[in-house]
PDB file of N, CA, C and O in Angstrom:
ATOM      1  N   MET A   1      33.491  49.354 104.498  1.00 81.00           N
ATOM      2  CA  MET A   1      34.425  50.462 104.623  1.00 81.00           C
ATOM      3  C   MET A   1      35.545  50.258 103.600  1.00 81.00           C
ATOM      4  O   MET A   1      36.146  49.200 103.531  1.00 81.00           O
ATOM      5  N   SER A   2      35.815  51.288 102.814  1.00 93.00           N
ATOM      6  CA  SER A   2      36.837  51.193 101.777  1.00 93.00           C
ATOM      7  C   SER A   2      38.241  51.255 102.382  1.00 93.00           C
ATOM      8  O   SER A   2      38.419  51.597 103.552  1.00 93.00           O
ATOM      9  N   ARG A   3      39.227  50.927 101.555  1.00 93.00           N
ATOM     10  CA  ARG A   3      40.626  50.971 102.025  1.00 93.00           C
ATOM     11  C   ARG A   3      41.009  52.379 102.456  1.00 93.00           C
ATOM     12  O   ARG A   3      41.734  52.575 103.423  1.00 93.00           O
ATOM     13  N   TRP A   4      40.532  53.368 101.670  1.00 91.00           N
ATOM     14  CA  TRP A   4      40.840  54.762 101.977  1.00 91.00           C
ATOM     15  C   TRP A   4      40.265  55.145 103.335  1.00 91.00           C
ATOM     16  O   TRP A   4      40.924  55.776 104.147  1.00 91.00           O
ATOM     17  N   GLU A   5      39.008  54.771 103.586  1.00 92.00           N
ATOM     18  CA  GLU A   5      38.371  55.075 104.868  1.00 92.00           C
ATOM     19  C   GLU A   5      39.086  54.383 106.022  1.00 92.00           C
ATOM     20  O   GLU A   5      39.226  54.950 107.101  1.00 92.00           O
ATOM     21  N   LYS A   6      39.540  53.155 105.798  1.00 93.00           N
ATOM     22  CA  LYS A   6      40.292  52.436 106.836  1.00 93.00           C
ATOM     23  C   LYS A   6      41.611  53.139 107.135  1.00 93.00           C
ATOM     24  O   LYS A   6      42.012  53.254 108.289  1.00 93.00           O
ATOM     25  N   LEU A   7      42.277  53.611 106.089  1.00 92.00           N
ATOM     26  CA  LEU A   7      43.539  54.322 106.273  1.00 92.00           C
ATOM     27  C   LEU A   7      43.328  55.611 107.059  1.00 92.00           C
ATOM     28  O   LEU A   7      44.066  55.908 107.999  1.00 92.00           O
ATOM     29  N   LEU A   8      42.302  56.378 106.708  1.00 91.00           N
ATOM     30  CA  LEU A   8      42.003  57.606 107.447  1.00 91.00           C
ATOM     31  C   LEU A   8      41.629  57.300 108.889  1.00 91.00           C
ATOM     32  O   LEU A   8      42.022  58.035 109.806  1.00 91.00           O
ATOM     33  N   ALA A   9      40.911  56.213 109.116  1.00 92.00           N
ATOM     34  CA  ALA A   9      40.542  55.824 110.479  1.00 92.00           C
ATOM     35  C   ALA A   9      41.781  55.475 111.296  1.00 92.00           C
ATOM     36  O   ALA A   9      41.871  55.819 112.485  1.00 92.00           O
ATOM     37  N   LYS A  10      42.756  54.808 110.663  1.00 92.00           N
ATOM     38  CA  LYS A  10      44.005  54.486 111.365  1.00 92.00           C
ATOM     39  C   LYS A  10      44.756  55.751 111.751  1.00 92.00           C
ATOM     40  O   LYS A  10      45.303  55.851 112.849  1.00 92.00           O
ATOM     41  N   ILE A  11      44.757  56.729 110.864  1.00 93.00           N
ATOM     42  CA  ILE A  11      45.451  57.986 111.149  1.00 93.00           C
ATOM     43  C   ILE A  11      44.742  58.734 112.267  1.00 93.00           C
ATOM     44  O   ILE A  11      45.383  59.224 113.203  1.00 93.00           O
ATOM     45  N   LEU A  12      43.432  58.813 112.200  1.00 92.00           N
ATOM     46  CA  LEU A  12      42.676  59.530 113.232  1.00 92.00           C
ATOM     47  C   LEU A  12      42.782  58.849 114.594  1.00 92.00           C
ATOM     48  O   LEU A  12      42.681  59.502 115.625  1.00 92.00           O
ATOM     49  N   ALA A  13      43.011  57.527 114.595  1.00 93.00           N
ATOM     50  CA  ALA A  13      43.173  56.789 115.849  1.00 93.00           C
ATOM     51  C   ALA A  13      44.629  56.785 116.319  1.00 93.00           C
ATOM     52  O   ALA A  13      44.940  56.171 117.338  1.00 93.00           O
ATOM     53  N   LEU A  14      45.511  57.469 115.587  1.00 93.00           N
ATOM     54  CA  LEU A  14      46.949  57.524 115.898  1.00 93.00           C
ATOM     55  C   LEU A  14      47.557  56.127 116.005  1.00 93.00           C
ATOM     56  O   LEU A  14      48.307  55.812 116.924  1.00 93.00           O
ATOM     57  N   ASP A  15      47.239  55.298 115.032  1.00 90.00           N
ATOM     58  CA  ASP A  15      47.751  53.929 114.987  1.00 90.00           C
ATOM     59  C   ASP A  15      49.273  53.942 114.884  1.00 90.00           C
ATOM     60  O   ASP A  15      49.845  54.700 114.113  1.00 90.00           O
ATOM     61  N   LYS A  16      49.926  53.085 115.642  1.00 85.00           N
ATOM     62  CA  LYS A  16      51.391  53.037 115.650  1.00 85.00           C
ATOM     63  C   LYS A  16      51.957  52.166 114.534  1.00 85.00           C
ATOM     64  O   LYS A  16      53.159  52.127 114.341  1.00 85.00           O
ATOM     65  N   ASP A  17      51.101  51.474 113.806  1.00 88.00           N
ATOM     66  CA  ASP A  17      51.563  50.563 112.762  1.00 88.00           C
ATOM     67  C   ASP A  17      51.478  51.156 111.364  1.00 88.00           C
ATOM     68  O   ASP A  17      51.451  50.428 110.383  1.00 88.00           O
ATOM     69  N   LEU A  18      51.444  52.465 111.264  1.00 92.00           N
ATOM     70  CA  LEU A  18      51.393  53.102 109.950  1.00 92.00           C
ATOM     71  C   LEU A  18      52.763  53.079 109.288  1.00 92.00           C
ATOM     72  O   LEU A  18      53.789  53.144 109.959  1.00 92.00           O
ATOM     73  N   ARG A  19      52.753  53.010 107.966  1.00 93.00           N
ATOM     74  CA  ARG A  19      53.996  53.028 107.200  1.00 93.00           C
ATOM     75  C   ARG A  19      54.171  54.387 106.540  1.00 93.00           C
ATOM     76  O   ARG A  19      53.213  55.135 106.353  1.00 93.00           O
ATOM     77  N   PHE A  20      55.392  54.673 106.169  1.00 93.00           N
ATOM     78  CA  PHE A  20      55.711  55.935 105.501  1.00 93.00           C
ATOM     79  C   PHE A  20      54.883  56.092 104.228  1.00 93.00           C
ATOM     80  O   PHE A  20      54.353  57.163 103.952  1.00 93.00           O
ATOM     81  N   ASP A  21      54.774  55.020 103.445  1.00 93.00           N
ATOM     82  CA  ASP A  21      54.042  55.089 102.173  1.00 93.00           C
ATOM     83  C   ASP A  21      52.574  55.442 102.379  1.00 93.00           C
ATOM     84  O   ASP A  21      51.972  56.099 101.535  1.00 93.00           O
ATOM     85  N   GLU A  22      51.997  55.009 103.495  1.00 93.00           N
ATOM     86  CA  GLU A  22      50.599  55.339 103.769  1.00 93.00           C
ATOM     87  C   GLU A  22      50.443  56.828 104.065  1.00 93.00           C
ATOM     88  O   GLU A  22      49.524  57.475 103.558  1.00 93.00           O
ATOM     89  N   LEU A  23      51.352  57.372 104.870  1.00 94.00           N
ATOM     90  CA  LEU A  23      51.296  58.809 105.158  1.00 94.00           C
ATOM     91  C   LEU A  23      51.547  59.615 103.888  1.00 94.00           C
ATOM     92  O   LEU A  23      50.900  60.637 103.647  1.00 94.00           O
ATOM     93  N   LYS A  24      52.470  59.152 103.083  1.00 94.00           N
ATOM     94  CA  LYS A  24      52.781  59.828 101.819  1.00 94.00           C
ATOM     95  C   LYS A  24      51.549  59.871 100.922  1.00 94.00           C
ATOM     96  O   LYS A  24      51.221  60.911 100.350  1.00 94.00           O
ATOM     97  N   ARG A  25      50.847  58.761 100.812  1.00 95.00           N
ATOM     98  CA  ARG A  25      49.659  58.692  99.964  1.00 95.00           C
ATOM     99  C   ARG A  25      48.584  59.684 100.433  1.00 95.00           C
ATOM    100  O   ARG A  25      47.962  60.366  99.625  1.00 95.00           O
ATOM    101  N   VAL A  26      48.396  59.779 101.751  1.00 94.00           N
ATOM    102  CA  VAL A  26      47.387  60.697 102.286  1.00 94.00           C
ATOM    103  C   VAL A  26      47.791  62.144 102.014  1.00 94.00           C
ATOM    104  O   VAL A  26      46.976  62.945 101.547  1.00 94.00           O
ATOM    105  N   LEU A  27      49.042  62.481 102.292  1.00 95.00           N
ATOM    106  CA  LEU A  27      49.489  63.856 102.071  1.00 95.00           C
ATOM    107  C   LEU A  27      49.396  64.247 100.603  1.00 95.00           C
ATOM    108  O   LEU A  27      48.961  65.349 100.271  1.00 95.00           O
ATOM    109  N   GLU A  28      49.788  63.354  99.719  1.00 95.00           N
ATOM    110  CA  GLU A  28      49.722  63.663  98.290  1.00 95.00           C
ATOM    111  C   GLU A  28      48.278  63.799  97.816  1.00 95.00           C
ATOM    112  O   GLU A  28      47.991  64.596  96.922  1.00 95.00           O
ATOM    113  N   SER A  29      47.358  63.070  98.432  1.00 94.00           N
ATOM    114  CA  SER A  29      45.951  63.193  98.043  1.00 94.00           C
ATOM    115  C   SER A  29      45.382  64.554  98.442  1.00 94.00           C
ATOM    116  O   SER A  29      44.421  65.022  97.834  1.00 94.00           O
ATOM    117  N   TYR A  30      45.977  65.183  99.453  1.00 93.00           N
ATOM    118  CA  TYR A  30      45.541  66.512  99.879  1.00 93.00           C
ATOM    119  C   TYR A  30      46.342  67.630  99.212  1.00 93.00           C
ATOM    120  O   TYR A  30      46.286  68.777  99.625  1.00 93.00           O
ATOM    121  N   GLY A  31      47.107  67.290  98.193  1.00 94.00           N
ATOM    122  CA  GLY A  31      47.779  68.305  97.396  1.00 94.00           C
ATOM    123  C   GLY A  31      49.219  68.599  97.782  1.00 94.00           C
ATOM    124  O   GLY A  31      49.821  69.524  97.244  1.00 94.00           O
ATOM    125  N   TYR A  32      49.796  67.841  98.692  1.00 95.00           N
ATOM    126  CA  TYR A  32      51.189  68.042  99.082  1.00 95.00           C
ATOM    127  C   TYR A  32      52.096  67.356  98.069  1.00 95.00           C
ATOM    128  O   TYR A  32      51.748  66.312  97.520  1.00 95.00           O
ATOM    129  N   THR A  33      53.246  67.950  97.819  1.00 96.00           N
ATOM    130  CA  THR A  33      54.249  67.333  96.958  1.00 96.00           C
ATOM    131  C   THR A  33      55.446  66.958  97.807  1.00 96.00           C
ATOM    132  O   THR A  33      55.814  67.676  98.737  1.00 96.00           O
ATOM    133  N   MET A  34      56.053  65.838  97.476  1.00 94.00           N
ATOM    134  CA  MET A  34      57.180  65.337  98.254  1.00 94.00           C
ATOM    135  C   MET A  34      58.490  65.737  97.597  1.00 94.00           C
ATOM    136  O   MET A  34      58.651  65.581  96.384  1.00 94.00           O
ATOM    137  N   ASN A  35      59.407  66.260  98.398  1.00 91.00           N
ATOM    138  CA  ASN A  35      60.757  66.564  97.933  1.00 91.00           C
ATOM    139  C   ASN A  35      61.700  65.545  98.557  1.00 91.00           C
ATOM    140  O   ASN A  35      61.742  65.395  99.779  1.00 91.00           O
ATOM    141  N   ALA A  36      62.439  64.857  97.702  1.00 85.00           N
ATOM    142  CA  ALA A  36      63.374  63.845  98.175  1.00 85.00           C
ATOM    143  C   ALA A  36      64.551  64.512  98.881  1.00 85.00           C
ATOM    144  O   ALA A  36      64.969  65.607  98.510  1.00 85.00           O
ATOM    145  N   PRO A  37      65.099  63.854  99.887  1.00 85.00           N
ATOM    146  CA  PRO A  37      66.234  64.428 100.606  1.00 85.00           C
ATOM    147  C   PRO A  37      67.497  64.413  99.759  1.00 85.00           C
ATOM    148  O   PRO A  37      67.631  63.625  98.829  1.00 85.00           O
ATOM    149  N   LYS A  38      68.392  65.300 100.109  1.00 82.00           N
ATOM    150  CA  LYS A  38      69.674  65.364  99.415  1.00 82.00           C
ATOM    151  C   LYS A  38      70.778  65.043 100.411  1.00 82.00           C
ATOM    152  O   LYS A  38      70.677  65.343 101.586  1.00 82.00           O
ATOM    153  N   GLY A  39      71.816  64.451  99.944  1.00 82.00           N
ATOM    154  CA  GLY A  39      72.968  64.201 100.794  1.00 82.00           C
ATOM    155  C   GLY A  39      72.820  63.035 101.746  1.00 82.00           C
ATOM    156  O   GLY A  39      73.426  63.012 102.801  1.00 82.00           O
ATOM    157  N   GLY A  40      71.979  62.056 101.406  1.00 82.00           N
ATOM    158  CA  GLY A  40      71.886  60.863 102.219  1.00 82.00           C
ATOM    159  C   GLY A  40      70.954  60.964 103.416  1.00 82.00           C
ATOM    160  O   GLY A  40      70.929  60.085 104.249  1.00 82.00           O
ATOM    161  N   SER A  41      70.201  62.024 103.515  1.00 86.00           N
ATOM    162  CA  SER A  41      69.258  62.171 104.623  1.00 86.00           C
ATOM    163  C   SER A  41      68.055  61.259 104.409  1.00 86.00           C
ATOM    164  O   SER A  41      67.756  60.846 103.300  1.00 86.00           O
ATOM    165  N   SER A  42      67.366  60.944 105.487  1.00 89.00           N
ATOM    166  CA  SER A  42      66.174  60.116 105.385  1.00 89.00           C
ATOM    167  C   SER A  42      64.903  60.930 105.622  1.00 89.00           C
ATOM    168  O   SER A  42      63.818  60.379 105.707  1.00 89.00           O
ATOM    169  N   HIS A  43      65.034  62.251 105.718  1.00 92.00           N
ATOM    170  CA  HIS A  43      63.897  63.115 106.007  1.00 92.00           C
ATOM    171  C   HIS A  43      63.320  63.684 104.712  1.00 92.00           C
ATOM    172  O   HIS A  43      64.003  64.394 103.981  1.00 92.00           O
ATOM    173  N   TYR A  44      62.055  63.362 104.471  1.00 93.00           N
ATOM    174  CA  TYR A  44      61.355  63.832 103.282  1.00 93.00           C
ATOM    175  C   TYR A  44      60.504  65.040 103.659  1.00 93.00           C
ATOM    176  O   TYR A  44      59.893  65.061 104.728  1.00 93.00           O
ATOM    177  N   ILE A  45      60.456  66.021 102.775  1.00 93.00           N
ATOM    178  CA  ILE A  45      59.708  67.251 103.041  1.00 93.00           C
ATOM    179  C   ILE A  45      58.493  67.282 102.124  1.00 93.00           C
ATOM    180  O   ILE A  45      58.620  67.112 100.904  1.00 93.00           O
ATOM    181  N   PHE A  46      57.332  67.500 102.718  1.00 96.00           N
ATOM    182  CA  PHE A  46      56.083  67.616 101.977  1.00 96.00           C
ATOM    183  C   PHE A  46      55.664  69.075 102.000  1.00 96.00           C
ATOM    184  O   PHE A  46      55.573  69.678 103.061  1.00 96.00           O
ATOM    185  N   ARG A  47      55.381  69.627 100.816  1.00 95.00           N
ATOM    186  CA  ARG A  47      55.029  71.046 100.711  1.00 95.00           C
ATOM    187  C   ARG A  47      53.711  71.217  99.973  1.00 95.00           C
ATOM    188  O   ARG A  47      53.386  70.457  99.068  1.00 95.00           O
ATOM    189  N   LYS A  48      53.000  72.259 100.400  1.00 94.00           N
ATOM    190  CA  LYS A  48      51.765  72.671  99.740  1.00 94.00           C
ATOM    191  C   LYS A  48      51.705  74.180  99.855  1.00 94.00           C
ATOM    192  O   LYS A  48      51.984  74.733 100.918  1.00 94.00           O
ATOM    193  N   SER A  49      51.368  74.839  98.762  1.00 92.00           N
ATOM    194  CA  SER A  49      51.343  76.301  98.798  1.00 92.00           C
ATOM    195  C   SER A  49      50.321  76.776  99.826  1.00 92.00           C
ATOM    196  O   SER A  49      49.214  76.250  99.917  1.00 92.00           O
ATOM    197  N   GLY A  50      50.729  77.753 100.618  1.00 91.00           N
ATOM    198  CA  GLY A  50      49.873  78.310 101.651  1.00 91.00           C
ATOM    199  C   GLY A  50      49.893  77.549 102.961  1.00 91.00           C
ATOM    200  O   GLY A  50      49.199  77.921 103.896  1.00 91.00           O
ATOM    201  N   CYS A  51      50.669  76.481 103.038  1.00 89.00           N
ATOM    202  CA  CYS A  51      50.750  75.664 104.256  1.00 89.00           C
ATOM    203  C   CYS A  51      52.212  75.507 104.675  1.00 89.00           C
ATOM    204  O   CYS A  51      53.112  75.627 103.853  1.00 89.00           O
ATOM    205  N   ASN A  52      52.406  75.246 105.941  1.00 91.00           N
ATOM    206  CA  ASN A  52      53.754  74.987 106.433  1.00 91.00           C
ATOM    207  C   ASN A  52      54.247  73.642 105.913  1.00 91.00           C
ATOM    208  O   ASN A  52      53.473  72.693 105.821  1.00 91.00           O
ATOM    209  N   PRO A  53      55.535  73.537 105.596  1.00 93.00           N
ATOM    210  CA  PRO A  53      56.061  72.243 105.146  1.00 93.00           C
ATOM    211  C   PRO A  53      56.094  71.245 106.309  1.00 93.00           C
ATOM    212  O   PRO A  53      56.185  71.626 107.470  1.00 93.00           O
ATOM    213  N   ILE A  54      55.996  69.986 105.957  1.00 93.00           N
ATOM    214  CA  ILE A  54      56.022  68.906 106.936  1.00 93.00           C
ATOM    215  C   ILE A  54      57.209  68.017 106.605  1.00 93.00           C
ATOM    216  O   ILE A  54      57.370  67.583 105.464  1.00 93.00           O
ATOM    217  N   THR A  55      58.038  67.731 107.597  1.00 93.00           N
ATOM    218  CA  THR A  55      59.183  66.858 107.416  1.00 93.00           C
ATOM    219  C   THR A  55      58.913  65.543 108.122  1.00 93.00           C
ATOM    220  O   THR A  55      58.605  65.517 109.311  1.00 93.00           O
ATOM    221  N   ILE A  56      59.019  64.443 107.373  1.00 93.00           N
ATOM    222  CA  ILE A  56      58.782  63.116 107.935  1.00 93.00           C
ATOM    223  C   ILE A  56      59.956  62.224 107.567  1.00 93.00           C
ATOM    224  O   ILE A  56      60.283  62.082 106.386  1.00 93.00           O
ATOM    225  N   PRO A  57      60.597  61.612 108.568  1.00 92.00           N
ATOM    226  CA  PRO A  57      61.692  60.686 108.255  1.00 92.00           C
ATOM    227  C   PRO A  57      61.141  59.357 107.755  1.00 92.00           C
ATOM    228  O   PRO A  57      60.067  58.922 108.184  1.00 92.00           O
ATOM    229  N   LYS A  58      61.864  58.747 106.843  1.00 90.00           N
ATOM    230  CA  LYS A  58      61.424  57.459 106.299  1.00 90.00           C
ATOM    231  C   LYS A  58      62.017  56.343 107.152  1.00 90.00           C
ATOM    232  O   LYS A  58      62.969  55.677 106.775  1.00 90.00           O
ATOM    233  N   HIS A  59      61.436  56.189 108.319  1.00 86.00           N
ATOM    234  CA  HIS A  59      61.798  55.121 109.243  1.00 86.00           C
ATOM    235  C   HIS A  59      60.520  54.371 109.562  1.00 86.00           C
ATOM    236  O   HIS A  59      59.439  54.941 109.570  1.00 86.00           O
ATOM    237  N   GLU A  60      60.656  53.116 109.834  1.00 85.00           N
ATOM    238  CA  GLU A  60      59.469  52.360 110.228  1.00 85.00           C
ATOM    239  C   GLU A  60      59.769  51.643 111.520  1.00 85.00           C
ATOM    240  O   GLU A  60      60.845  51.078 111.659  1.00 85.00           O
ATOM    241  N   PRO A  61      58.887  51.677 112.480  1.00 85.00           N
ATOM    242  CA  PRO A  61      57.570  52.300 112.411  1.00 85.00           C
ATOM    243  C   PRO A  61      57.665  53.821 112.525  1.00 85.00           C
ATOM    244  O   PRO A  61      58.608  54.360 113.086  1.00 85.00           O
ATOM    245  N   ILE A  62      56.662  54.480 112.004  1.00 90.00           N
ATOM    246  CA  ILE A  62      56.582  55.937 112.065  1.00 90.00           C
ATOM    247  C   ILE A  62      56.233  56.346 113.488  1.00 90.00           C
ATOM    248  O   ILE A  62      55.350  55.769 114.104  1.00 90.00           O
ATOM    249  N   LYS A  63      56.929  57.329 114.004  1.00 91.00           N
ATOM    250  CA  LYS A  63      56.643  57.808 115.360  1.00 91.00           C
ATOM    251  C   LYS A  63      55.307  58.537 115.389  1.00 91.00           C
ATOM    252  O   LYS A  63      54.887  59.141 114.411  1.00 91.00           O
ATOM    253  N   VAL A  64      54.662  58.478 116.544  1.00 92.00           N
ATOM    254  CA  VAL A  64      53.323  59.046 116.702  1.00 92.00           C
ATOM    255  C   VAL A  64      53.313  60.550 116.435  1.00 92.00           C
ATOM    256  O   VAL A  64      52.327  61.080 115.921  1.00 92.00           O
ATOM    257  N   VAL A  65      54.385  61.244 116.720  1.00 93.00           N
ATOM    258  CA  VAL A  65      54.415  62.696 116.510  1.00 93.00           C
ATOM    259  C   VAL A  65      54.179  63.039 115.037  1.00 93.00           C
ATOM    260  O   VAL A  65      53.500  64.020 114.724  1.00 93.00           O
ATOM    261  N   TYR A  66      54.673  62.222 114.122  1.00 93.00           N
ATOM    262  CA  TYR A  66      54.480  62.468 112.693  1.00 93.00           C
ATOM    263  C   TYR A  66      53.060  62.097 112.265  1.00 93.00           C
ATOM    264  O   TYR A  66      52.476  62.750 111.396  1.00 93.00           O
ATOM    265  N   VAL A  67      52.510  61.057 112.875  1.00 94.00           N
ATOM    266  CA  VAL A  67      51.128  60.683 112.586  1.00 94.00           C
ATOM    267  C   VAL A  67      50.191  61.795 113.062  1.00 94.00           C
ATOM    268  O   VAL A  67      49.206  62.114 112.400  1.00 94.00           O
ATOM    269  N   LYS A  68      50.519  62.434 114.182  1.00 94.00           N
ATOM    270  CA  LYS A  68      49.707  63.545 114.690  1.00 94.00           C
ATOM    271  C   LYS A  68      49.712  64.707 113.706  1.00 94.00           C
ATOM    272  O   LYS A  68      48.686  65.369 113.515  1.00 94.00           O
ATOM    273  N   MET A  69      50.841  64.968 113.068  1.00 93.00           N
ATOM    274  CA  MET A  69      50.908  66.044 112.075  1.00 93.00           C
ATOM    275  C   MET A  69      49.959  65.763 110.915  1.00 93.00           C
ATOM    276  O   MET A  69      49.230  66.643 110.468  1.00 93.00           O
ATOM    277  N   VAL A  70      49.973  64.531 110.440  1.00 94.00           N
ATOM    278  CA  VAL A  70      49.103  64.163 109.327  1.00 94.00           C
ATOM    279  C   VAL A  70      47.648  64.157 109.785  1.00 94.00           C
ATOM    280  O   VAL A  70      46.756  64.559 109.037  1.00 94.00           O
ATOM    281  N   LYS A  71      47.403  63.741 111.013  1.00 94.00           N
ATOM    282  CA  LYS A  71      46.041  63.757 111.557  1.00 94.00           C
ATOM    283  C   LYS A  71      45.487  65.181 111.561  1.00 94.00           C
ATOM    284  O   LYS A  71      44.340  65.406 111.187  1.00 94.00           O
ATOM    285  N   ASN A  72      46.298  66.143 111.954  1.00 93.00           N
ATOM    286  CA  ASN A  72      45.859  67.541 111.951  1.00 93.00           C
ATOM    287  C   ASN A  72      45.480  68.000 110.548  1.00 93.00           C
ATOM    288  O   ASN A  72      44.509  68.739 110.363  1.00 93.00           O
ATOM    289  N   ILE A  73      46.223  67.562 109.551  1.00 91.00           N
ATOM    290  CA  ILE A  73      45.927  67.931 108.174  1.00 91.00           C
ATOM    291  C   ILE A  73      44.615  67.299 107.727  1.00 91.00           C
ATOM    292  O   ILE A  73      43.773  67.952 107.130  1.00 91.00           O
ATOM    293  N   VAL A  74      44.433  66.016 108.055  1.00 90.00           N
ATOM    294  CA  VAL A  74      43.194  65.320 107.673  1.00 90.00           C
ATOM    295  C   VAL A  74      41.995  66.008 108.317  1.00 90.00           C
ATOM    296  O   VAL A  74      40.979  66.247 107.647  1.00 90.00           O
ATOM    297  N   GLU A  75      42.104  66.357 109.582  1.00 90.00           N
ATOM    298  CA  GLU A  75      41.000  67.020 110.264  1.00 90.00           C
ATOM    299  C   GLU A  75      40.731  68.401 109.672  1.00 90.00           C
ATOM    300  O   GLU A  75      39.591  68.801 109.496  1.00 90.00           O
ATOM    301  N   HIS A  76      41.790  69.118 109.346  1.00 88.00           N
ATOM    302  CA  HIS A  76      41.639  70.472 108.781  1.00 88.00           C
ATOM    303  C   HIS A  76      41.032  70.415 107.380  1.00 88.00           C
ATOM    304  O   HIS A  76      40.186  71.220 107.027  1.00 88.00           O
ATOM    305  N   GLU A  77      41.476  69.471 106.574  1.00 83.00           N
ATOM    306  CA  GLU A  77      40.995  69.359 105.183  1.00 83.00           C
ATOM    307  C   GLU A  77      39.573  68.813 105.123  1.00 83.00           C
ATOM    308  O   GLU A  77      38.866  69.049 104.151  1.00 83.00           O
ATOM    309  N   SER A  78      39.141  68.100 106.146  1.00 74.00           N
ATOM    310  CA  SER A  78      37.802  67.497 106.141  1.00 74.00           C
ATOM    311  C   SER A  78      36.718  68.524 106.403  1.00 74.00           C
ATOM    312  O   SER A  78      35.546  68.276 106.135  1.00 74.00           O
ATOM    313  N   LYS A  79      37.095  69.673 106.934  1.00 68.00           N
ATOM    314  CA  LYS A  79      36.100  70.702 107.268  1.00 68.00           C
ATOM    315  C   LYS A  79      35.584  71.406 106.045  1.00 68.00           C
ATOM    316  O   LYS A  79      36.120  71.539 105.044  1.00 68.00           O
TER     317      LYS A  79
END
């Protein structure tokens, strides 16, 4: 199993040990672009044309609610 497959498996299993950089890598691979926060915020916004933006705070560990958002994208894009 490749690193990419392991990462997707962790997301689909809603692993609590995911890092922000891992979620960022997955979102960017599906065509999302990251906008850095302004004014000292820690919330990064990922955008893709035709899709709703996703806001993920850069805190570790990442809360499961944000992993669920990325899981929905992975499941939708895999179809």
